[in-house]
Coordinates of C-alpha atoms and ligand atoms in Angstrom, one line a residue:
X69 CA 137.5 13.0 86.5
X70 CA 139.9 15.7 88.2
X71 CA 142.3 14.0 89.9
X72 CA 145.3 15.0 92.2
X73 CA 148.5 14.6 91.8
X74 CA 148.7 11.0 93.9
X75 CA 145.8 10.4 91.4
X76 CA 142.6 10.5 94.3
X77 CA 139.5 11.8 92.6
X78 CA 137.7 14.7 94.5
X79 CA 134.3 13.9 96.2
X80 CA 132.2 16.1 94.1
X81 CA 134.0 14.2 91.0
X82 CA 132.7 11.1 92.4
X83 CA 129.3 12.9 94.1
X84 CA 128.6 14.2 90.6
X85 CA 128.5 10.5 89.5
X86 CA 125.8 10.0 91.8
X87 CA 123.9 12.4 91.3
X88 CA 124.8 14.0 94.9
X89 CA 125.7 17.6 95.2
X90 CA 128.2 17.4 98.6
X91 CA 128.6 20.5 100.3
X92 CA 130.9 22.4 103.2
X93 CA 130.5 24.9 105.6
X94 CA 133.2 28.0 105.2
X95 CA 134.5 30.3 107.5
X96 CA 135.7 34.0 106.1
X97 CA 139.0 33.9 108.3
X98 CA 140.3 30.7 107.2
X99 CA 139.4 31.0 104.0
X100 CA 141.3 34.1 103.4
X101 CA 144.1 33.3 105.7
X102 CA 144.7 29.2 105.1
X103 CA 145.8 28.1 102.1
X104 CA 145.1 24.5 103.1
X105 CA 142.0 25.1 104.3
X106 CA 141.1 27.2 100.5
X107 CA 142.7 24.0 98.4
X108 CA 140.5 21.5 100.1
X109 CA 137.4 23.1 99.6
X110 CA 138.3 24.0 95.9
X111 CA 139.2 20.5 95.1
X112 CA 136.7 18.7 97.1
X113 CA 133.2 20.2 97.4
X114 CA 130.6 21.7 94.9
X115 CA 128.3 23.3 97.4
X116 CA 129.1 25.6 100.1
X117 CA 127.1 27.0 102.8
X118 CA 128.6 30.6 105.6
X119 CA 129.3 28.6 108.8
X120 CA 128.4 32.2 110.3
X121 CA 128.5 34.9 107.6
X122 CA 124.7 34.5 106.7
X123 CA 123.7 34.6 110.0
X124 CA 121.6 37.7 111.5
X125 CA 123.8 39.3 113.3
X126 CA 126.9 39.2 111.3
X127 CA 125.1 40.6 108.8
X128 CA 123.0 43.6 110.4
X129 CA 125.9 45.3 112.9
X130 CA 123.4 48.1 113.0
X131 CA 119.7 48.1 111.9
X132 CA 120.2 50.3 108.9
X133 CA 123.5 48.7 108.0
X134 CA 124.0 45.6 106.2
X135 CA 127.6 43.8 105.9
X136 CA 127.9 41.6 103.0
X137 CA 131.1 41.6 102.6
X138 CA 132.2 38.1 104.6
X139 CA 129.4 36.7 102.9
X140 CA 129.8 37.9 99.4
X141 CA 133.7 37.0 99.9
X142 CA 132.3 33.1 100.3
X143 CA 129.6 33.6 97.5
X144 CA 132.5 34.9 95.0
X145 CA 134.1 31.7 96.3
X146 CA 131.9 29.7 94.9
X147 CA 131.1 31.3 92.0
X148 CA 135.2 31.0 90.8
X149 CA 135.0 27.2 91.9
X150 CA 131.8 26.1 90.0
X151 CA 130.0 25.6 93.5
X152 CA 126.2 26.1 94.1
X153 CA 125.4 28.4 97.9
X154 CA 123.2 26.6 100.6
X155 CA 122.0 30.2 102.2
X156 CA 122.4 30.1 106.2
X157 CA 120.2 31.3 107.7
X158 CA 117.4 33.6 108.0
X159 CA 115.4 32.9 111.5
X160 CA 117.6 31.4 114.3
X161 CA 117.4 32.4 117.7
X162 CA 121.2 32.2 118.3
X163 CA 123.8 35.5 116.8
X164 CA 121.0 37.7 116.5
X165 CA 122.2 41.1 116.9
X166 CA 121.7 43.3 120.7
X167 CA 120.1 46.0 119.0
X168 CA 117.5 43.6 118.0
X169 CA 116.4 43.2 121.4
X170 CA 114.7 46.4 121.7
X171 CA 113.0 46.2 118.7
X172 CA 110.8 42.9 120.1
X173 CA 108.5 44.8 122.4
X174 CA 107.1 46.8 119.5
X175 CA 105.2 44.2 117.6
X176 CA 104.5 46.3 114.3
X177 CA 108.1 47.5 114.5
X178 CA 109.2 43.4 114.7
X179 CA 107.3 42.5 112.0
X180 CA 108.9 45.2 109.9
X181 CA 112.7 44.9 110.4
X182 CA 112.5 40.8 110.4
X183 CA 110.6 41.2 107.0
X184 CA 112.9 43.8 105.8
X185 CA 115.5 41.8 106.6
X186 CA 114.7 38.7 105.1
X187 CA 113.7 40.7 101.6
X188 CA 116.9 42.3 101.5
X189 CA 119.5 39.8 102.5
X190 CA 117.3 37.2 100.1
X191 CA 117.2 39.7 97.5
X192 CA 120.9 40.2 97.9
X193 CA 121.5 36.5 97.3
X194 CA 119.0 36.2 94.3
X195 CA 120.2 33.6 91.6
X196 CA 123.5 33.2 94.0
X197 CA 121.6 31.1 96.8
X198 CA 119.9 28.3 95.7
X199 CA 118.3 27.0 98.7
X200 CA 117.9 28.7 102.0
X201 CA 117.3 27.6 105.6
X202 CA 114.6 29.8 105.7
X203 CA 114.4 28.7 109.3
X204 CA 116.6 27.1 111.9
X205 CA 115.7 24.9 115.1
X206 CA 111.9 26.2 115.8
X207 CA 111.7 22.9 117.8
X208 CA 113.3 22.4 120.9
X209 CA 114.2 18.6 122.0
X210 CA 110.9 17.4 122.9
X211 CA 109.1 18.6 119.6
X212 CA 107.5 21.8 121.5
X213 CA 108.0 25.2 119.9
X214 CA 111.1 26.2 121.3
X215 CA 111.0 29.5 123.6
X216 CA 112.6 32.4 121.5
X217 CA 112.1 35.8 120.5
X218 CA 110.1 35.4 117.0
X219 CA 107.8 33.3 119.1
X220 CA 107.2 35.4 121.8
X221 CA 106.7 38.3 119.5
X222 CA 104.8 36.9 116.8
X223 CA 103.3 33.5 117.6
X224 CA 104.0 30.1 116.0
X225 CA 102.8 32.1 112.7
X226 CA 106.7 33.3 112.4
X227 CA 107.0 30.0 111.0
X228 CA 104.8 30.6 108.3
X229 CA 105.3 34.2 107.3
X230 CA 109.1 33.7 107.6
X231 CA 108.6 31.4 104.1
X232 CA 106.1 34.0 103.0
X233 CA 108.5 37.0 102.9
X234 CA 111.4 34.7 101.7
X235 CA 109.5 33.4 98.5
X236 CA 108.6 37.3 97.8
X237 CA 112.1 38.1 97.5
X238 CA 113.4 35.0 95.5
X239 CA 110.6 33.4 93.9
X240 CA 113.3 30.5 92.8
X241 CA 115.1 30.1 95.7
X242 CA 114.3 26.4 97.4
X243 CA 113.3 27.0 100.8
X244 CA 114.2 24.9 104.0
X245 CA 113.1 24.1 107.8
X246 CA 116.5 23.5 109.9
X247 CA 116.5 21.4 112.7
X248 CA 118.9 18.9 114.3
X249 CA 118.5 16.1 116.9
X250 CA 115.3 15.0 114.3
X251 CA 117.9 12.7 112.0
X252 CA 116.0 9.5 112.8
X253 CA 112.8 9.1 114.0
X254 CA 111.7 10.5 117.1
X255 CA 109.7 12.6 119.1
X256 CA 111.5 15.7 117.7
X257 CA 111.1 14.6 114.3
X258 CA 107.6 13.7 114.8
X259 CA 106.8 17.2 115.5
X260 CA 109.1 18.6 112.7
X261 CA 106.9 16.0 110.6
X262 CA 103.9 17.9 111.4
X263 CA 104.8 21.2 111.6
X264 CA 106.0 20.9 107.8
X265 CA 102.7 18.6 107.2
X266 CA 100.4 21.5 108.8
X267 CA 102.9 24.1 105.9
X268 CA 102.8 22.3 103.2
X269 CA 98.5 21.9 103.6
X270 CA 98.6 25.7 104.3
X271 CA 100.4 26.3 100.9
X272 CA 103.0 27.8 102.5
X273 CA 106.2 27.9 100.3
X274 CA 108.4 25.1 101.9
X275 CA 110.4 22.8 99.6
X276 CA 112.8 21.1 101.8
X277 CA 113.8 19.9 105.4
X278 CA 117.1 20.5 106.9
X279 CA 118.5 17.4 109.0
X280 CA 121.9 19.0 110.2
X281 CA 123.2 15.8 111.6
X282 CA 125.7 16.7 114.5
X283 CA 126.1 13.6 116.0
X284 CA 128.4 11.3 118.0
X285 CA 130.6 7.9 117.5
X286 CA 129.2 6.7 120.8
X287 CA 125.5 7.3 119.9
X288 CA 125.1 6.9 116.4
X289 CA 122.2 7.2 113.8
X290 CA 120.5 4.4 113.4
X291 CA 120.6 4.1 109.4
X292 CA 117.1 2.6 109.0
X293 CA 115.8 5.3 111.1
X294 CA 116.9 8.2 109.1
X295 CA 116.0 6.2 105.9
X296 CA 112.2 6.2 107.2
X297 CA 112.7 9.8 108.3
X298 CA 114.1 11.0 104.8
X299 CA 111.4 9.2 103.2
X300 CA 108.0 10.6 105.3
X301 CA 109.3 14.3 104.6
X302 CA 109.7 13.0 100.8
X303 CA 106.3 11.8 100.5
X304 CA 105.2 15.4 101.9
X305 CA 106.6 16.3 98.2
X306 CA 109.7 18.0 100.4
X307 CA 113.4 17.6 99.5
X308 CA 116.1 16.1 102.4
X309 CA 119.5 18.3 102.5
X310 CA 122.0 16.6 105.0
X311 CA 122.9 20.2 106.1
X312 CA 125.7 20.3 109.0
X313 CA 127.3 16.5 109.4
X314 CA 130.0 16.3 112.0
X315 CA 130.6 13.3 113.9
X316 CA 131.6 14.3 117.3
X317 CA 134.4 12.3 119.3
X318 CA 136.1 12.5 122.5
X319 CA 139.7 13.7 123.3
X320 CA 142.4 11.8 123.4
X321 CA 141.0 10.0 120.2
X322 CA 142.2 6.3 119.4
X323 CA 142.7 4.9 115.4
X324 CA 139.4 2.4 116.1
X325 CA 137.0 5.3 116.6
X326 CA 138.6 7.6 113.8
X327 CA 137.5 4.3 112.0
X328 CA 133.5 4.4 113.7
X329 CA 133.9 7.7 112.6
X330 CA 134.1 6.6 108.9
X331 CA 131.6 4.2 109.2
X332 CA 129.0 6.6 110.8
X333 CA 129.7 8.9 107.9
X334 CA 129.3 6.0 105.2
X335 CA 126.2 5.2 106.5
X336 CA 124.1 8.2 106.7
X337 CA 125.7 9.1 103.1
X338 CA 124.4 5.7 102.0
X339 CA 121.1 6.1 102.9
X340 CA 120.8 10.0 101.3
X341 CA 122.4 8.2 98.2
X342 CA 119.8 5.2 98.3
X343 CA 117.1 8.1 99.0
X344 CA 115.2 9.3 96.0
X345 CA 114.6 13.1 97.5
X346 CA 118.2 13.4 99.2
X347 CA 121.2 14.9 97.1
X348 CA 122.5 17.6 99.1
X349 CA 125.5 16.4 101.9
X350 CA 127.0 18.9 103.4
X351 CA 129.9 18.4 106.7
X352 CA 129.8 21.2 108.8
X353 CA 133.8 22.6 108.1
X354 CA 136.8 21.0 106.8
X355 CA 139.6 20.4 108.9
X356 CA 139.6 19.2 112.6
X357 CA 142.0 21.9 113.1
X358 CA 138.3 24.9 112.8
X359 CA 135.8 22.9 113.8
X360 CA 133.3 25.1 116.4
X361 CA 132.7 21.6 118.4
X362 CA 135.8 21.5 121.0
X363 CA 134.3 25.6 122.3
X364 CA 130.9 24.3 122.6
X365 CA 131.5 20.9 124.2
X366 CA 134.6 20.6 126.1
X367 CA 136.4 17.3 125.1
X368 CA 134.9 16.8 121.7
X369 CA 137.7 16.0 118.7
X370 CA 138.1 15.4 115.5
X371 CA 134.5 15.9 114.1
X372 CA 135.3 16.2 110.3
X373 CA 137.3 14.8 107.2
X374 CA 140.2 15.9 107.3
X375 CA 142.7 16.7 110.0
X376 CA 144.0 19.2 111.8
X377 CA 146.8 19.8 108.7
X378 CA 144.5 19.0 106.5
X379 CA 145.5 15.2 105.7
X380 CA 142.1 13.0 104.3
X381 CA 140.9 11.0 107.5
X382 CA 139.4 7.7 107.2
X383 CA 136.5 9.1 107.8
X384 CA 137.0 11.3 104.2
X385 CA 137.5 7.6 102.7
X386 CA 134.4 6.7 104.2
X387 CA 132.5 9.1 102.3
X388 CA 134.8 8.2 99.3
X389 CA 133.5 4.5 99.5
X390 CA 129.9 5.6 99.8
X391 CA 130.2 7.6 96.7
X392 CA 131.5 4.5 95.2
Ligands
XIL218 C1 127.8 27.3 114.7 C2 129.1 27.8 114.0 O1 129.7 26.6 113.5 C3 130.0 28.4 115.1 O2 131.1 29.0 114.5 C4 129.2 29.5 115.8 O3 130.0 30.1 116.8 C5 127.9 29.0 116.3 O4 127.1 28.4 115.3 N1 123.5 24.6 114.2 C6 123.5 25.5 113.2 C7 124.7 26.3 112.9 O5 122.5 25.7 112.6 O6 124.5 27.6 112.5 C8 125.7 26.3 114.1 O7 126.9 26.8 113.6 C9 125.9 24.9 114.6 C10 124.6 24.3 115.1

C-alpha cells in the first residue's frame, strides 16, 4: 500500500480496498502553477473529473474552434498518475459560450452545432473518459424542467437525444444524468427518478445518475435518505457516482464543525460503500484554499479535505475512517 513518508496510506490505496474508485475535481491553473495542490491529487485520488475545462464554453471560444488544450493537460494528468476521467460536461445551461446564443433561434442550426459538439468533444475523449455527465441539472428545485436554452429550443426531447449523440460517438463511454439538491429523497429526486425511469423504458443509453452532493454542516443529508435514493436508481439497472461532494461551512469556522464536517463526509461515503451500485466518490477540489464556494455564496469556508496549505482536515480522516 503506497504510503507517505509519516507512513499515512493514500485514499485511493485504501478506496481500492473497497472496491471504491474516489475521485477530484482539477483546475488547469493550479495544477500547473501549485505544487501542493499537483502532490495531493497524485498521491490521493484515482479519478479525476475538469472542474471547468470540459465545460461548453471553455471548450468552443468560437464555433469552429475547439480548445482542448486545459482539458487534455488534466487528461495527460491522469493518464501519468494511473487515474480514470469522469467527463464534465456536455449539456449545462451555465458557461455556455455568447456566440451560442444566436445560434438558438435557428432550430435546424441548434440541433446541428449541439450534436456536432457533443460528437466531437466525445470523440476527442474516446477510451480517455470513461463516464460522462452527459447532462447536468435538467431539473430545477421543485422537479420541473428547468427553463434553459436546450429546452426552449428543442423540448424536453434534448434530454433524450443528448444520450443519443453521446453513445454514437463513444459507444463505451458510461453515460450520466447530473443533478444536485436530489441526494436524499425528495421532490427533486422524485422527478429525477422519473425522468431516468421514463429513459431507461425508452431505451435511451443512460447508465448512471450523478448526485453531486454540495451540501452544508448545518443541513445535512440524512444517510438513510440517500441510501433509499441510491438504491431506487439502482434497481432502474443505473449506476450512483457521488460526483461534486463539498460540505459547505460558514466563516469564521470553529474546530467542532471542521469535525460535523468529517462526520457528514463519513456518512454519505458509508452509505456509497454499503451501496451495491455506488463506487465512484468524487469531492469537488482539493484544498480550501480553490474551492469555487466562498465567490458563489458569500461566507461559505472550508468545503473540502484539505486546507488552505494543503494540510489533511478531519474531514480527510473522515473519509479515511470510512474507507476503513
Ligand atoms: C463550478 C466550478 O467549480 C466553478 O469554478 C465555476 O465557476 C462554476 O462551476 N455544479 C456543477 C459544476 O455541475 O460544474 C459547478 O462547478 C458547481 C455546481
Amino acid at each position: 500500500m503506497h504510503e507517505d513518508s509519516a507512513g499515512r496510506p493514500a485514499l485511493r490505496a485504501l478506496a481500492r480496498a473497497k472496491g471504491l474508485r474516489i475521485g477530484v475535481a482539477v483546475s488547469a491553473g493550479p495544477l500547473q502553477d501549485d505544487p501542493v495542490y499537483r502532490a495531493i491529487i497524485g498521491r490521493e485520488f484515482n479519478v479525476l473529473t475538469c472542474e471547468n475545462a470540459m465545460k461548453f464554453g471553455p471548450l468552443r471560444p468560437s464555433r469552429d474552434a475547439f480548445a482542448f488544450e486545459e482539458a487534455d493537460a488534466i487528461v495527460a494528468f491522469a493518464e501519468k498518475h494511473g487515474m480514470a476521467v469522469r467527463g464534465h460536461t456536455l449539456v449545462w445551461h451555465k458557461q455556455l459560450p455568447a456566440w451560442l446564443a444566436k445560434e438558438w433561434r435557428n432550430g435546424d442550426a441548434a440541433v446541428d452545432v449541439v450534436r456536432g459538439h457533443i460528437h466531437t468533444v466525445v470523440d476527442h475523449y474516446q477510451g480517455k473518459v470513461f463516464a460522462w455527465d452527459v447532462v447536468n441539472e435538467a431539473l430545477d428545485a421543485t422537479g420541473k424542467w428547468r427553463n434553459t436554452p436546450f429546452l426552449r429550443a428543442f423540448g424536453p426531447d434534448y434530454v433524450k437525444m443528448a444520450f443519443h449523440w453521446a453513445h454514437e460517438a463513444d459507444p463505451a463511454a458510461k453515460l450520466f444524468y447530473n443533478d444536485f439538491g436530489a441526494d436524499g429523497l425528495n421532490r427533486k429526486s422524485d422527478a429525477m427518478y422519473r425522468l431516468l425511469e421514463d429513459l431507461v423504458r425508452q431505451g435511451a443509453p443512460v447508465h448512471g445518475v450523478g448526485l453531486q452532493m454540495h451540501v452544508t454542516q448545518r443541513e445535512p443529508p440524512d444517510p438513510p435518505s440517500v441510501a433509499a435514493n441510491i438504491g431506487r436508481f439502482a434497481d432502474l439497472g443505473l449506476e450512483v457516482h457521488i460526483t461534486e461532494m463539498d460540505v459547505r461551512l460558514e466563516a469564521p469556522v470553529s474546530k467542532a464543525e471542521l469535525e460535523d464536517q468529517a462526520r457528514v463526509y463519513r456518512h454519505v461515503l458509508a452509505v456509497c460503500l454499503e451501496a451495491e451500485h455506488c463506487d465512484v466518490f468524487v469531492v469537488w477540489g482539493v484544498t480550501d484554499r480553490y474551492s469555487w464556494l466562498p465567490q458563489v455564496f458569500p461566507g461559505a469556508a472550508a468545503p473540502l479535505l484539505f486546507d488552505d496549505e494543503g494540510k489533511p482536515k478531519s474531514a480527510y480522516y473522515g473519509v479515511c475512517a470510512a474507507l476503513r
